[in-house]
XYZ file of C-alpha atoms in Angstrom:
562
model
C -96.039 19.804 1.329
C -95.490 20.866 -2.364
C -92.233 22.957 -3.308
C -92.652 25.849 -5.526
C -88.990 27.159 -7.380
C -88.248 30.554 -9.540
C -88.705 29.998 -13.217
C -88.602 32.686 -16.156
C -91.268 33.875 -17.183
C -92.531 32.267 -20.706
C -92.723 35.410 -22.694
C -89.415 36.858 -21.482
C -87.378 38.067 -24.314
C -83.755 39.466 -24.556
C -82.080 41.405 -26.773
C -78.328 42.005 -26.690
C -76.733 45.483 -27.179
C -73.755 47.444 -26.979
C -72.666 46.724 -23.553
C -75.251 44.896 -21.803
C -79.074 43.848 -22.655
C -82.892 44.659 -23.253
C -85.069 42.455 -21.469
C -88.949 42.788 -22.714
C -92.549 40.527 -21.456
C -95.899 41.568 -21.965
C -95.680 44.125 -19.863
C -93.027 45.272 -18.430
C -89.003 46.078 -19.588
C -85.357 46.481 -18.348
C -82.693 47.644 -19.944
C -78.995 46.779 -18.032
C -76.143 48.220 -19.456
C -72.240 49.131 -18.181
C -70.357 45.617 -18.770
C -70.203 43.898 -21.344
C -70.350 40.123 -18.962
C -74.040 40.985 -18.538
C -75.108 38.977 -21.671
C -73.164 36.207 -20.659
C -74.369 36.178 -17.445
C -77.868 36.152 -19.002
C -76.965 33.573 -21.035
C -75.811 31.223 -17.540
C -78.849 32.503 -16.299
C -81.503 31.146 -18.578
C -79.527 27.538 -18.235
C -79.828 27.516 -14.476
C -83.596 28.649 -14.238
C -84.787 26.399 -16.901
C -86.092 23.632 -14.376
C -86.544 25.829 -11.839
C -84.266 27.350 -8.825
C -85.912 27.507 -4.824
C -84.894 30.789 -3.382
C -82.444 29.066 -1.462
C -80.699 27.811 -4.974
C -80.919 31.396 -6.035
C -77.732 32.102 -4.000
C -75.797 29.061 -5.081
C -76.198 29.534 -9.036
C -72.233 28.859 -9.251
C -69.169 27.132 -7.382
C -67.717 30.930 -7.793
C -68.538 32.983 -5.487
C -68.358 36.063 -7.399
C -70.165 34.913 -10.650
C -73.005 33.560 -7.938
C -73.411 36.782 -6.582
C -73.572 38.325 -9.674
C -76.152 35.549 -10.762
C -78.186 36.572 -7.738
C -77.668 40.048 -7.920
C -79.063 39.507 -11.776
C -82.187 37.477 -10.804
C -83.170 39.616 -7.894
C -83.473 42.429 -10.259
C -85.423 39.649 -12.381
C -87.900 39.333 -9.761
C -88.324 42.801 -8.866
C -89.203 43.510 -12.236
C -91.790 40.932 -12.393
C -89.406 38.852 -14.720
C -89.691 35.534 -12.275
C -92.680 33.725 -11.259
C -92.711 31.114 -8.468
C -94.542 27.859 -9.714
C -95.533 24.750 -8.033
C -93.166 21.636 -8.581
C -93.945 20.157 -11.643
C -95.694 23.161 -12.791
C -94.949 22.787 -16.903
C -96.154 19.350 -16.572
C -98.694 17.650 -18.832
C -101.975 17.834 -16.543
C -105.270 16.454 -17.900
C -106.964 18.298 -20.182
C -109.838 18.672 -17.961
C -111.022 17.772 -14.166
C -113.709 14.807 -14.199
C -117.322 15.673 -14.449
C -118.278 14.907 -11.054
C -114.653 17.023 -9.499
C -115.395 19.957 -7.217
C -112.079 21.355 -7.921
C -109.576 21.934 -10.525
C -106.941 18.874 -11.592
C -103.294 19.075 -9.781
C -101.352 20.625 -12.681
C -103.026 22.342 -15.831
C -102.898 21.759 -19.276
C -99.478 22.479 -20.709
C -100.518 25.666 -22.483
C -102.498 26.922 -19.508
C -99.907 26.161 -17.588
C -97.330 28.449 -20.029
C -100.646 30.824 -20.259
C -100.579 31.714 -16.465
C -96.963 31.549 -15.829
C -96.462 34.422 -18.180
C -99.106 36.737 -16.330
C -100.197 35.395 -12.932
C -98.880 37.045 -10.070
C -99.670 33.301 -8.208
C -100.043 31.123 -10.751
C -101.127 28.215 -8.551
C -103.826 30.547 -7.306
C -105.253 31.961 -10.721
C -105.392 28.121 -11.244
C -107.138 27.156 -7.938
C -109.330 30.159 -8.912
C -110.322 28.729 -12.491
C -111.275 25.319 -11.351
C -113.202 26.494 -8.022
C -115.946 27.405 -9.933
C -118.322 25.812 -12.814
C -119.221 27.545 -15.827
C -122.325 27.218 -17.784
C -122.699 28.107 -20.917
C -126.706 29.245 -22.382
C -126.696 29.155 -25.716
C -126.309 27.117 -29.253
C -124.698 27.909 -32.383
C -120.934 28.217 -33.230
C -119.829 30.607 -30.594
C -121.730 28.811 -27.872
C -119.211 25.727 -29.526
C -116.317 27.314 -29.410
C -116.455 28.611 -26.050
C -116.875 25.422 -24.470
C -114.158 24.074 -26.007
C -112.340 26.780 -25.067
C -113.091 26.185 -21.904
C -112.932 22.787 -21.466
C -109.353 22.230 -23.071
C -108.594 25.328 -20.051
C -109.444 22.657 -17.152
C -112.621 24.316 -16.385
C -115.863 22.556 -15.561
C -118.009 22.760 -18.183
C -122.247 22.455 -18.138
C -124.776 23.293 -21.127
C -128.320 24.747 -20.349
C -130.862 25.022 -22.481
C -131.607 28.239 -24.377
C -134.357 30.649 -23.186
C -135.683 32.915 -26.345
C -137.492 35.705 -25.561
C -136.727 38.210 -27.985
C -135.755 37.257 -31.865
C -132.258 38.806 -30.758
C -131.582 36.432 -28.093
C -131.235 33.796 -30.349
C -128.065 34.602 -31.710
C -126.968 35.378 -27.665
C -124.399 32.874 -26.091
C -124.240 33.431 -21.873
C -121.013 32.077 -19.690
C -122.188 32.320 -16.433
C -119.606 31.089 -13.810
C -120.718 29.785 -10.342
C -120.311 32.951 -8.346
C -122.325 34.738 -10.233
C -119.951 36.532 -12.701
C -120.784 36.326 -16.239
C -119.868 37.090 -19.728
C -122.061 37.550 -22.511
C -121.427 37.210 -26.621
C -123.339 37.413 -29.869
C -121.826 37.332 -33.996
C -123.288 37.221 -37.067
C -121.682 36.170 -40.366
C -120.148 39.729 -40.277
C -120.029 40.999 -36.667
C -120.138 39.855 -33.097
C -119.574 41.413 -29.834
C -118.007 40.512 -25.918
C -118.722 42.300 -22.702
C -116.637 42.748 -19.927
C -117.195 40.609 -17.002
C -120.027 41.884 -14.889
C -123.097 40.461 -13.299
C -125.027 38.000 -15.027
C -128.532 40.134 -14.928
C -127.069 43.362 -15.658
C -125.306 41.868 -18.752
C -128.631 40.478 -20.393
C -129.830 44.279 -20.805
C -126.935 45.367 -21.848
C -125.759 43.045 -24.499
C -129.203 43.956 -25.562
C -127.871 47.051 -26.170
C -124.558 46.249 -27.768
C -126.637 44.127 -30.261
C -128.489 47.000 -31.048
C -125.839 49.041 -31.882
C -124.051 46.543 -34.059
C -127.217 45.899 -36.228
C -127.795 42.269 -34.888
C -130.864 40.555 -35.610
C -129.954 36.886 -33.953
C -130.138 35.356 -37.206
C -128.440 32.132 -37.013
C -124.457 31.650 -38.785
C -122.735 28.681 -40.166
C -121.447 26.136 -38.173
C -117.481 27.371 -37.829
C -118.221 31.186 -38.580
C -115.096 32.594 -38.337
C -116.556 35.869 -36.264
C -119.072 33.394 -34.009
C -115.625 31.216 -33.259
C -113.567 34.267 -32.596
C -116.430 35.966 -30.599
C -116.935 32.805 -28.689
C -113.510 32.007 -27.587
C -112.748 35.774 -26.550
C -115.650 34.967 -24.397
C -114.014 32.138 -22.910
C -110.635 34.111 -22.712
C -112.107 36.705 -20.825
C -114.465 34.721 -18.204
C -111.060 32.498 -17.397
C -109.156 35.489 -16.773
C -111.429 36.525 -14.516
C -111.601 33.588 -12.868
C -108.247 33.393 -12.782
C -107.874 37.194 -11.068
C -106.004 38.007 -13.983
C -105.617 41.847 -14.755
C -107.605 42.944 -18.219
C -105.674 45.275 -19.748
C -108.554 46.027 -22.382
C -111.340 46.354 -19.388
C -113.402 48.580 -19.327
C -114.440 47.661 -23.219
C -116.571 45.433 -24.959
C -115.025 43.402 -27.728
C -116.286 43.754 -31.096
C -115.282 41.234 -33.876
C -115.803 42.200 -37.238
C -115.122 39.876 -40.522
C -113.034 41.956 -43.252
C -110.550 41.522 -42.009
C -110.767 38.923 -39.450
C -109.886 41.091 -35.823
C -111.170 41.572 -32.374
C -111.053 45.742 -30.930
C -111.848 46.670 -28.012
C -114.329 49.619 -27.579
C -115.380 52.112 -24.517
C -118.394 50.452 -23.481
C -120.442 52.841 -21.308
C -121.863 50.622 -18.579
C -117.669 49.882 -17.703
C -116.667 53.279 -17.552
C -118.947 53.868 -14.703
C -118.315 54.206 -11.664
C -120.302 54.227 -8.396
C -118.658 57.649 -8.028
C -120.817 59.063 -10.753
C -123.928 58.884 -8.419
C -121.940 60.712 -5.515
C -122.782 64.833 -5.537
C -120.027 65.626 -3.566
C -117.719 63.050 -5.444
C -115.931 63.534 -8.860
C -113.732 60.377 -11.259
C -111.550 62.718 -12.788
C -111.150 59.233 -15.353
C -114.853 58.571 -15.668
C -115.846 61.938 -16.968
C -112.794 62.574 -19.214
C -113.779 58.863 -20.202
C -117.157 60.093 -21.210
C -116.807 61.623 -24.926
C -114.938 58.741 -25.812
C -117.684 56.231 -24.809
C -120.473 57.972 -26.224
C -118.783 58.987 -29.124
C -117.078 55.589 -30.418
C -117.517 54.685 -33.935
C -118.782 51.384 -32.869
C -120.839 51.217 -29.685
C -121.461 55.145 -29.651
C -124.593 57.078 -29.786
C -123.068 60.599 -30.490
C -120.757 61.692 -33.715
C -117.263 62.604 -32.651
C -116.100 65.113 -31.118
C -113.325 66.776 -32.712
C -110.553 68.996 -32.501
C -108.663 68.912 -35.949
C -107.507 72.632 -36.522
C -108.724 73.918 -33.295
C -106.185 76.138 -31.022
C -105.961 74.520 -27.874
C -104.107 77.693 -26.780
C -104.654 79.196 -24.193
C -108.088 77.717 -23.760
C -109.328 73.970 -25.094
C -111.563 74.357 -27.835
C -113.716 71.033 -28.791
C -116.413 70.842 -31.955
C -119.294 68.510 -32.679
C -121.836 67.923 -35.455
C -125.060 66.984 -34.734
C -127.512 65.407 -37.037
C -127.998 63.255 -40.042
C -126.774 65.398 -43.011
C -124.204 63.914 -44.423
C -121.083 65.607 -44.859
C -118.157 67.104 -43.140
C -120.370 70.478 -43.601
C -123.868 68.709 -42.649
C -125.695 68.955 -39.413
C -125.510 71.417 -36.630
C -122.388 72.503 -35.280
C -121.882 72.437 -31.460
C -119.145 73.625 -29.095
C -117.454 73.406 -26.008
C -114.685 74.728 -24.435
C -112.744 74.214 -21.249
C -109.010 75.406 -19.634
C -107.531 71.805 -20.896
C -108.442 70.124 -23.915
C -110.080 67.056 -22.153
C -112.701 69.859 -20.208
C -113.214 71.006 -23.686
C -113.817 67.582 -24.946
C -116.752 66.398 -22.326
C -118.744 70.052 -22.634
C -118.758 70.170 -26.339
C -120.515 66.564 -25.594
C -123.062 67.487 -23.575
C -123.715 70.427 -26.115
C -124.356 67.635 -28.111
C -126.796 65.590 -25.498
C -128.541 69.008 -25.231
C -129.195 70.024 -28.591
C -130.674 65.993 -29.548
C -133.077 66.675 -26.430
C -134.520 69.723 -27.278
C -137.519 67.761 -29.107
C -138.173 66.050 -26.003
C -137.495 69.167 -23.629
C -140.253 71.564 -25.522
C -139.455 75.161 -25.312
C -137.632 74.862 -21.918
C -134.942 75.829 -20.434
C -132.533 72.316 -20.834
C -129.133 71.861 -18.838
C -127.205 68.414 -19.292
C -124.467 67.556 -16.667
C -122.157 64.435 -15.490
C -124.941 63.634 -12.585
C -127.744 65.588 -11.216
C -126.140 67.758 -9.179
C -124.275 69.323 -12.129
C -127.133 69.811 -14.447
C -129.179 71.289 -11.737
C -126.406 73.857 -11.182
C -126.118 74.405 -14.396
C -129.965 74.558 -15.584
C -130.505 77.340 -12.340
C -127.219 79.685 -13.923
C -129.565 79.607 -17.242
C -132.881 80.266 -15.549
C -131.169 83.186 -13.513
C -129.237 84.543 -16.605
C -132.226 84.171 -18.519
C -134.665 85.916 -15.510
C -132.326 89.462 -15.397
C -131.423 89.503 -19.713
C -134.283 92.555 -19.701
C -132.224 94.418 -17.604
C -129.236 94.756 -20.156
C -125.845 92.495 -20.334
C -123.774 96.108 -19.435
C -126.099 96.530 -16.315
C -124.423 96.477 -12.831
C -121.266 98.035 -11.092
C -118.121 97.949 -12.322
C -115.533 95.716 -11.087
C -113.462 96.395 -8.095
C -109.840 95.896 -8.238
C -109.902 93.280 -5.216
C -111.893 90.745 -7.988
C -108.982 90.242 -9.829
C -107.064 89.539 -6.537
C -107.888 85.748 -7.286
C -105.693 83.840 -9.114
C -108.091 82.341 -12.055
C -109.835 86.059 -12.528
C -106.805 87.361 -12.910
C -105.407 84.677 -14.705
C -108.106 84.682 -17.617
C -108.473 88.704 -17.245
C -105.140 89.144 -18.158
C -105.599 86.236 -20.967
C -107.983 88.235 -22.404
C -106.837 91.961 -22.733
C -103.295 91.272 -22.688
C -102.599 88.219 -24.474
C -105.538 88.550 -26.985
C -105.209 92.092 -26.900
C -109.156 92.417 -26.518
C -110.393 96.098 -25.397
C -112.506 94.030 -22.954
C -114.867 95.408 -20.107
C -116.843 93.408 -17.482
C -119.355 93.967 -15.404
C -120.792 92.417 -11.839
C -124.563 92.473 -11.141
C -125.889 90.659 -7.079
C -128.739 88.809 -8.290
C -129.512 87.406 -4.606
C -127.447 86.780 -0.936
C -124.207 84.564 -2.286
C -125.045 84.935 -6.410
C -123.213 87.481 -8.328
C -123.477 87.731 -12.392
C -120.683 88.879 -14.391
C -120.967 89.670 -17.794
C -117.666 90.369 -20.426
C -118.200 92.257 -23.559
C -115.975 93.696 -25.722
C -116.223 95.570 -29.578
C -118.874 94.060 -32.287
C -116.834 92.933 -34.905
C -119.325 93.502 -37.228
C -120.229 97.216 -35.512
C -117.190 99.438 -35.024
C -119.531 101.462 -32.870
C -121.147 98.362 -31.482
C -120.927 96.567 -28.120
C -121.250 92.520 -28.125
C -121.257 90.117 -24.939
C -118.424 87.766 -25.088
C -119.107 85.512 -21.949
C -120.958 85.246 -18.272
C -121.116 83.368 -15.227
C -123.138 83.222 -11.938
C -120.973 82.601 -9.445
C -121.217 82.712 -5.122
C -118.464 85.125 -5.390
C -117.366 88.335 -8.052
C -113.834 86.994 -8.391
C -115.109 83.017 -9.215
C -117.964 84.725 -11.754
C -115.207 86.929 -13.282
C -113.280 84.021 -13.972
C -115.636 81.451 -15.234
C -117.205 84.539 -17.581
C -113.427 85.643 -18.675
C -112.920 81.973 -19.508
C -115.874 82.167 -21.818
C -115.282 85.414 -23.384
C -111.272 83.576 -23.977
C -112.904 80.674 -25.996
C -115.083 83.155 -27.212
C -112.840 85.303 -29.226
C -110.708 82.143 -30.137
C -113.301 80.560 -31.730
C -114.082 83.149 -33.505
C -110.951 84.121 -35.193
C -110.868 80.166 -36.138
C -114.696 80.426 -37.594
C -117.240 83.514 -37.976
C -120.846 82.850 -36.289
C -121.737 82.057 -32.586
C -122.410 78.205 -32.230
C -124.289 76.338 -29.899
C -121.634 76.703 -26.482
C -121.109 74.303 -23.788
C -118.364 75.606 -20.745
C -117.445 75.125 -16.971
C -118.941 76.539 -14.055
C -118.983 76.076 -10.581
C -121.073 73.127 -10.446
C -118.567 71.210 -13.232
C -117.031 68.373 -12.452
C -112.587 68.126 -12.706
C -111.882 66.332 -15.734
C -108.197 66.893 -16.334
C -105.822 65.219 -13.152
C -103.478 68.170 -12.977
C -104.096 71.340 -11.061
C -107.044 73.137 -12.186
C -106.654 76.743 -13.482
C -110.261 77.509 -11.959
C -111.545 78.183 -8.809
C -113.079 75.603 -6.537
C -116.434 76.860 -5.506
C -117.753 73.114 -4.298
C -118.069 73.943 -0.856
C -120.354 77.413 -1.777
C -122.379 75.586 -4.702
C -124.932 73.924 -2.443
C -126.121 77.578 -1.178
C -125.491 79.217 -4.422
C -128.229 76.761 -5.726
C -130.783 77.604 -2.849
C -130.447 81.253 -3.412
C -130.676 80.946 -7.174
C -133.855 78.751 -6.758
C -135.766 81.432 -5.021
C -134.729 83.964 -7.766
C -136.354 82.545 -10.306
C -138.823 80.713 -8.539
C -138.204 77.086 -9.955
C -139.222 73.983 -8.170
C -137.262 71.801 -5.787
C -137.050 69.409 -8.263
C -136.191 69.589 -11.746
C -137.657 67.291 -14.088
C -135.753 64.682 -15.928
C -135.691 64.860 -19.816
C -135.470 61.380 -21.957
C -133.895 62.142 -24.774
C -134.741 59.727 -28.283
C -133.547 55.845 -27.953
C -130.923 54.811 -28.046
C -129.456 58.057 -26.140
C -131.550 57.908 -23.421
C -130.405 54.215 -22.757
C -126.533 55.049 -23.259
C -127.052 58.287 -20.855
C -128.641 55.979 -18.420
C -125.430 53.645 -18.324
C -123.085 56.379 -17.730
C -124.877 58.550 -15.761
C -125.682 61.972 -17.713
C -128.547 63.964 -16.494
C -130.569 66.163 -18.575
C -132.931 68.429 -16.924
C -135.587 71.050 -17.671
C -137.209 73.285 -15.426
C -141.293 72.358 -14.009
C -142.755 74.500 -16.151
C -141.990 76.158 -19.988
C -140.375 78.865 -17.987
C-alpha cells in the first residue's frame, strides 16, 4: 500500500512583513501577524516539508517541543487554508511522458510538470491523475491546432488517437474536435488572426455551437500556416481545458468560450450563451438569480454578442436603476434607436433595457402585433397579456377609475415608491386604480405635462392581481420615468418589472412577490382580451434568434394582429 505525505503547494508564495507574513497561491491568501518568530518558523517550515511530512511527522517537526507545536500549529493552519496537498510517495518524480499505446490506464507517476501542474490545484491530486488517464481522447481534425493539441496532450500522459476529418460545411475545415471517452468534448477553430475554445460540454451539442462561435468571429475555415501562433495557442487551450476536466479540476473562467486573437498574442475569456444556461431557465416556477443578471452580459459581449451594449455611463442609478441601449447600424454614439430599461437595482435595469432591445430587432418579424420578450415563456406571456389588457381599456382614458384608497399604500413597495415619487422627487403625482376583471386591477400614475402647464401626462402603469402590487410596479415606472427625463427630454422605447419578472439582483427585493397570484392573474387577463391559449413564438433575424435560443429568451406575439 502506497504512502501519501503533506507537501507545499508549488505556487505557494510568502512575503515577509512587519511582524509576521503574507502567504499567497492561485487562489487563496493568509496573512499571520503578532510575532515576529513567524517568519522564521516559515522559514523551518519550508525545509521540513520539502520531501514531504505524513500526518504523523506533522507533530514531530522538531526535538523541541514547543517549536514542534508551533510548527504544527503553523501547518494546520496551512492545510486549512488549502496551502498543503497530500501526494502519493514519489509524487514529483520523473514519470514517463506518456502511458503505452495499448495501456488502459494512466502511468504510476506523471510527468514532472503535470505532476507540479496538479499539485498546485488538485484537491486529490492522485485522483485528478487517475481521472486524466482513465479515459482516451481523440482528436478530429488537421492543421496546426489539431498539432498542438495532441502534443499537448500527449506530453500530459493522456492517451492520444487521431480520426479522420469529416467536412461538411467549408467552416468545418478549419474545426479541431477533442472528444474524450465519456463523452465530454471540447471544440476549437483559428485563423491567421482569430480562433476560438468552448467550454467542456457534450460532444453533439458543441458541433452546433462552435458553428456559431465561428460565425460570430468571421471564420471561414480557411486553412493557416503550419505553427500559427493563434491555431497553436487555440489548440493547446483546448488541450488545457479538456485535461482539466478530466482531471475534475475547477475552471475558474467556465462558463466562457476562449477567444484568441493575434495583435497582440492573448487568450480572453467571453460569456458564451449556451454556458450561462441553466436547466432552471426552462422551469416557470423557478428563477437563477445568476443566469438572468448573466444575460446582458452574454448577449451583449463585444466578441461573441449579438446585441450592442448596454450602458449606463451618466445614468442616476438613484433611487431607481436606469439602463440605455442603441439599437441599429448607424454608426455613432448618436446613431440608431435608443432603448430603455429600468429596474429597483441596477442589474434589473440592465436585463430589461435588453430585452427592449430583443423587442425592438423583432418587430420586422412580429408585424403590427402586440410583442412581449421575457427570460422564458412564462414571463413574456405575462408580460405580452399586461400589454394586450392595457392596450384593450386605453379608449377609456389613463385618469379613468377610482381613486386610491389609503389601505393601497399599506404595502411596503407602494408605499415605498409612492413616497419616492412625491416626496423625494417632489412630483405633484396622482394615481388611479381601474378592476379590469376578478384578480386584475390597473393603476395608472400621471403627474403635470412638462411641456403643458395646464396639461396632464401619464408617467407609469401596471396590471397587477392586487391595487397595492399595481400601485407599486406603476409608481416604479412613473420613478424611472421622471428620472430619465430630467437626464434626457423625449420618451424612449421602455422596458420594466412586473409581476411576472424574474429576481435578478440576490439581495432582498424592494417589490412585491406576486408569483403565487400570477398564474390566475394570467387566466383572468386572457379572457379580457380574448387572446388564445397559446401565444405564438416570434423568430427574430439570425443570428439573434440562434443566441435567444441558447439562453432561453422568449419573444411572443399575440394569434392574431390584435
Amino acid at each position: 500500500m502506497s504512502t501519501s505525505s503533506w507537501q507545499l503547494r508549488p505556487t505557494v508564495q510568502a512575503t515577509r512583513i512587519d511582524g509576521g507574513l503574507h502567504l499567497r497561491s492561485w487562489d487563496t491568501s493568509l496573512t499571520l501577524d503578532g510575532a515576529p518568530q513567524l517568519w522564521r518558523l516559515w522559514q523551518l517550515l519550508t525545509r521540513r516539508l520539502a520531501s514531504g511530512r505524513t500526518t504523523a511527522d506533522l507533530r514531530d517537526l522538531s526535538p523541541r517541543p514547543p517549536v514542534a507545536l508551533a510548527l504544527y500549529r503553523l501547518a494546520d493552519l496551512l492545510r486549512e487554508h488549502d496551502l498543503l496537498v497530500r501526494v502519493p510517495e514519489h509524487w514529483a518524480g520523473t514519470g514517463h511522458a506518456h502511458a503505452p499505446a495499448d495501456a488502459c490506464g494512466p502511468a504510476p507517476v506523471p510527468p514532472a510538470a503535470v505532476a507540479t501542474w496538479l499539485a498546485s490545484v488538485a484537491t486529490d491530486p492522485a485522483a485528478s491523475w487517475t481521472g486524466i488517464g482513465r479515459e482516451s481522447v481523440t482528436v478530429t481534425g488537421t492543421g496546426p491546432a489539431a498539432t498542438a493539441a495532441i502534443e499537448a496532450l500527449t506530453a500530459a500522459g493522456a492517451r492520444v488517437r487521431r480520426a479522420a476529418t469529416r467536412i461538411d460545411a467549408p467552416r468545418d475545415a478549419g474545426r479541431v474536435t477533442l472528444a474524450a471517452s465519456d463523452g465530454r468534448a471540447v471544440v476549437t477553430g483559428a485563423s491567421a488572426t482569430v480562433g476560438y475554445v468552448t467550454p467542456v460540454g457534450p460532444g453533439r451539442q458543441l458541433r452546433a455551437q462552435s458553428g456559431l462561435i465561428a460565425e460570430r468571429l468571421g471564420l471561414d475555415g480557411a486553412a493557416t500556416a503550419p505553427g500559427d501562433p493563434v491555431s497553436v495557442v487555440a489548440g493547446a487551450c483546448a488541450a488545457h481545458r479538456l485535461l482539466g476536466a478530466l482531471a475534475e479540476l475547477t475552471d475558474p473562467t467556465t462558463p466562457t468560450a476562449l477567444v484568441v486573437r493575434s495583435d497582440p498574442l492573448r487568450a480572453t475569456a467571453h460569456p458564451w450563451p449556451p454556458g450561462v444556461r441553466s436547466p432552471a431557465v426552462d422551469a416557470p416556477d423557478r428563477r437563477d438569480d445568476a443566469v438572468h443578471a448573466g444575460l446582458p452580459t452574454s448577449l451583449t459581449d463585444p466578441e461573441l454578442g449579438v446585441l450592442p451594449p448596454v450602458e449606463l455611463d451618466d445614468l442616476p442609478q438613484l433611487p431607481v436603476g436606469l439602463a440605455r441601449c442603441r439599437v441599429g447600424s448607424v454608426p455613432g454614439p448618436a446613431g440608431g434607436t435608443l432603448v430603455t430599461g429600468h429596474g429597483p437595482d441596477t442589474s434589473t435595469a440592465r436585463l430589461h433595457a435588453t430585452l427592449a432591445a430583443v423587442e425592438l430587432l423583432s418587430v420586422s418579424t412580429g408585424g403590427a402585433a402586440v410583442l412581449a420578450c421575457g427570460v422564458d415563456r412564462s414571463h413574456a406571456e405575462g408580460v405580452l397579456l399586461r400589454r394586450l389588457a392595457r392596450r384593450s381599456v386605453a379608449s377609456a382614458g389613463v385618469t379613468s377609475g377610482e381613486a386610491v384608497p389609503p389601505s393601497a399604500f399599506d404595502a411596503p413597495a407602494a408605499r415605498r415608491w409612492w413616497r419616492t415619487l412625491t416626496r423625494r422627487l417632489g412630483v405633484p403625482a396622482t394615481v388611479h386604480v381601474r378592476r379590469l376583471a376578478p384578480g386584475a386591477q390597473l393603476a395608472v400614475v400621471g403627474g403635470p405635462d412638462t411641456t403643458d402647464p395646464d396639461g396632464w401626462m401619464e408617467l407609469g402603469w401596471a396590471i397587477e392581481a392586487t391595487a397595492h402590487d399595481a400601485v407599486a410596479f406603476a409608481a416604479l415606472t412613473a420613478v424611472a420615468t421622471v428620472r430619465w427625463r430630467a437626464h434626457r427630454p423625449g420618451p424612449p422605447y421602455s422596458h420594466g418589472p412586473c409581476g411576472a419578472s424574474p429576481r435578478v439582483s440576490r439581495s432582498a427585493s424592494p417589490m412585491p412577490d406576486g408569483s403565487e397570484r400570477e398564474a390566475a392573474l394570467r387566466r383572468s387577463l386572457r379572457t379580457l382580451v380574448g387572446a388564445p391559449a397559446e401565444p405564438i413564438v416570434v423568430t427574430p433575424p439570425a443570428p439573434l434568434a440562434a443566441a435567444l435560443r441558447t439562453v432561453g429568451l422568449v419573444v411572443l406575439r399575440a394569434g392574431d394582429d390584435r
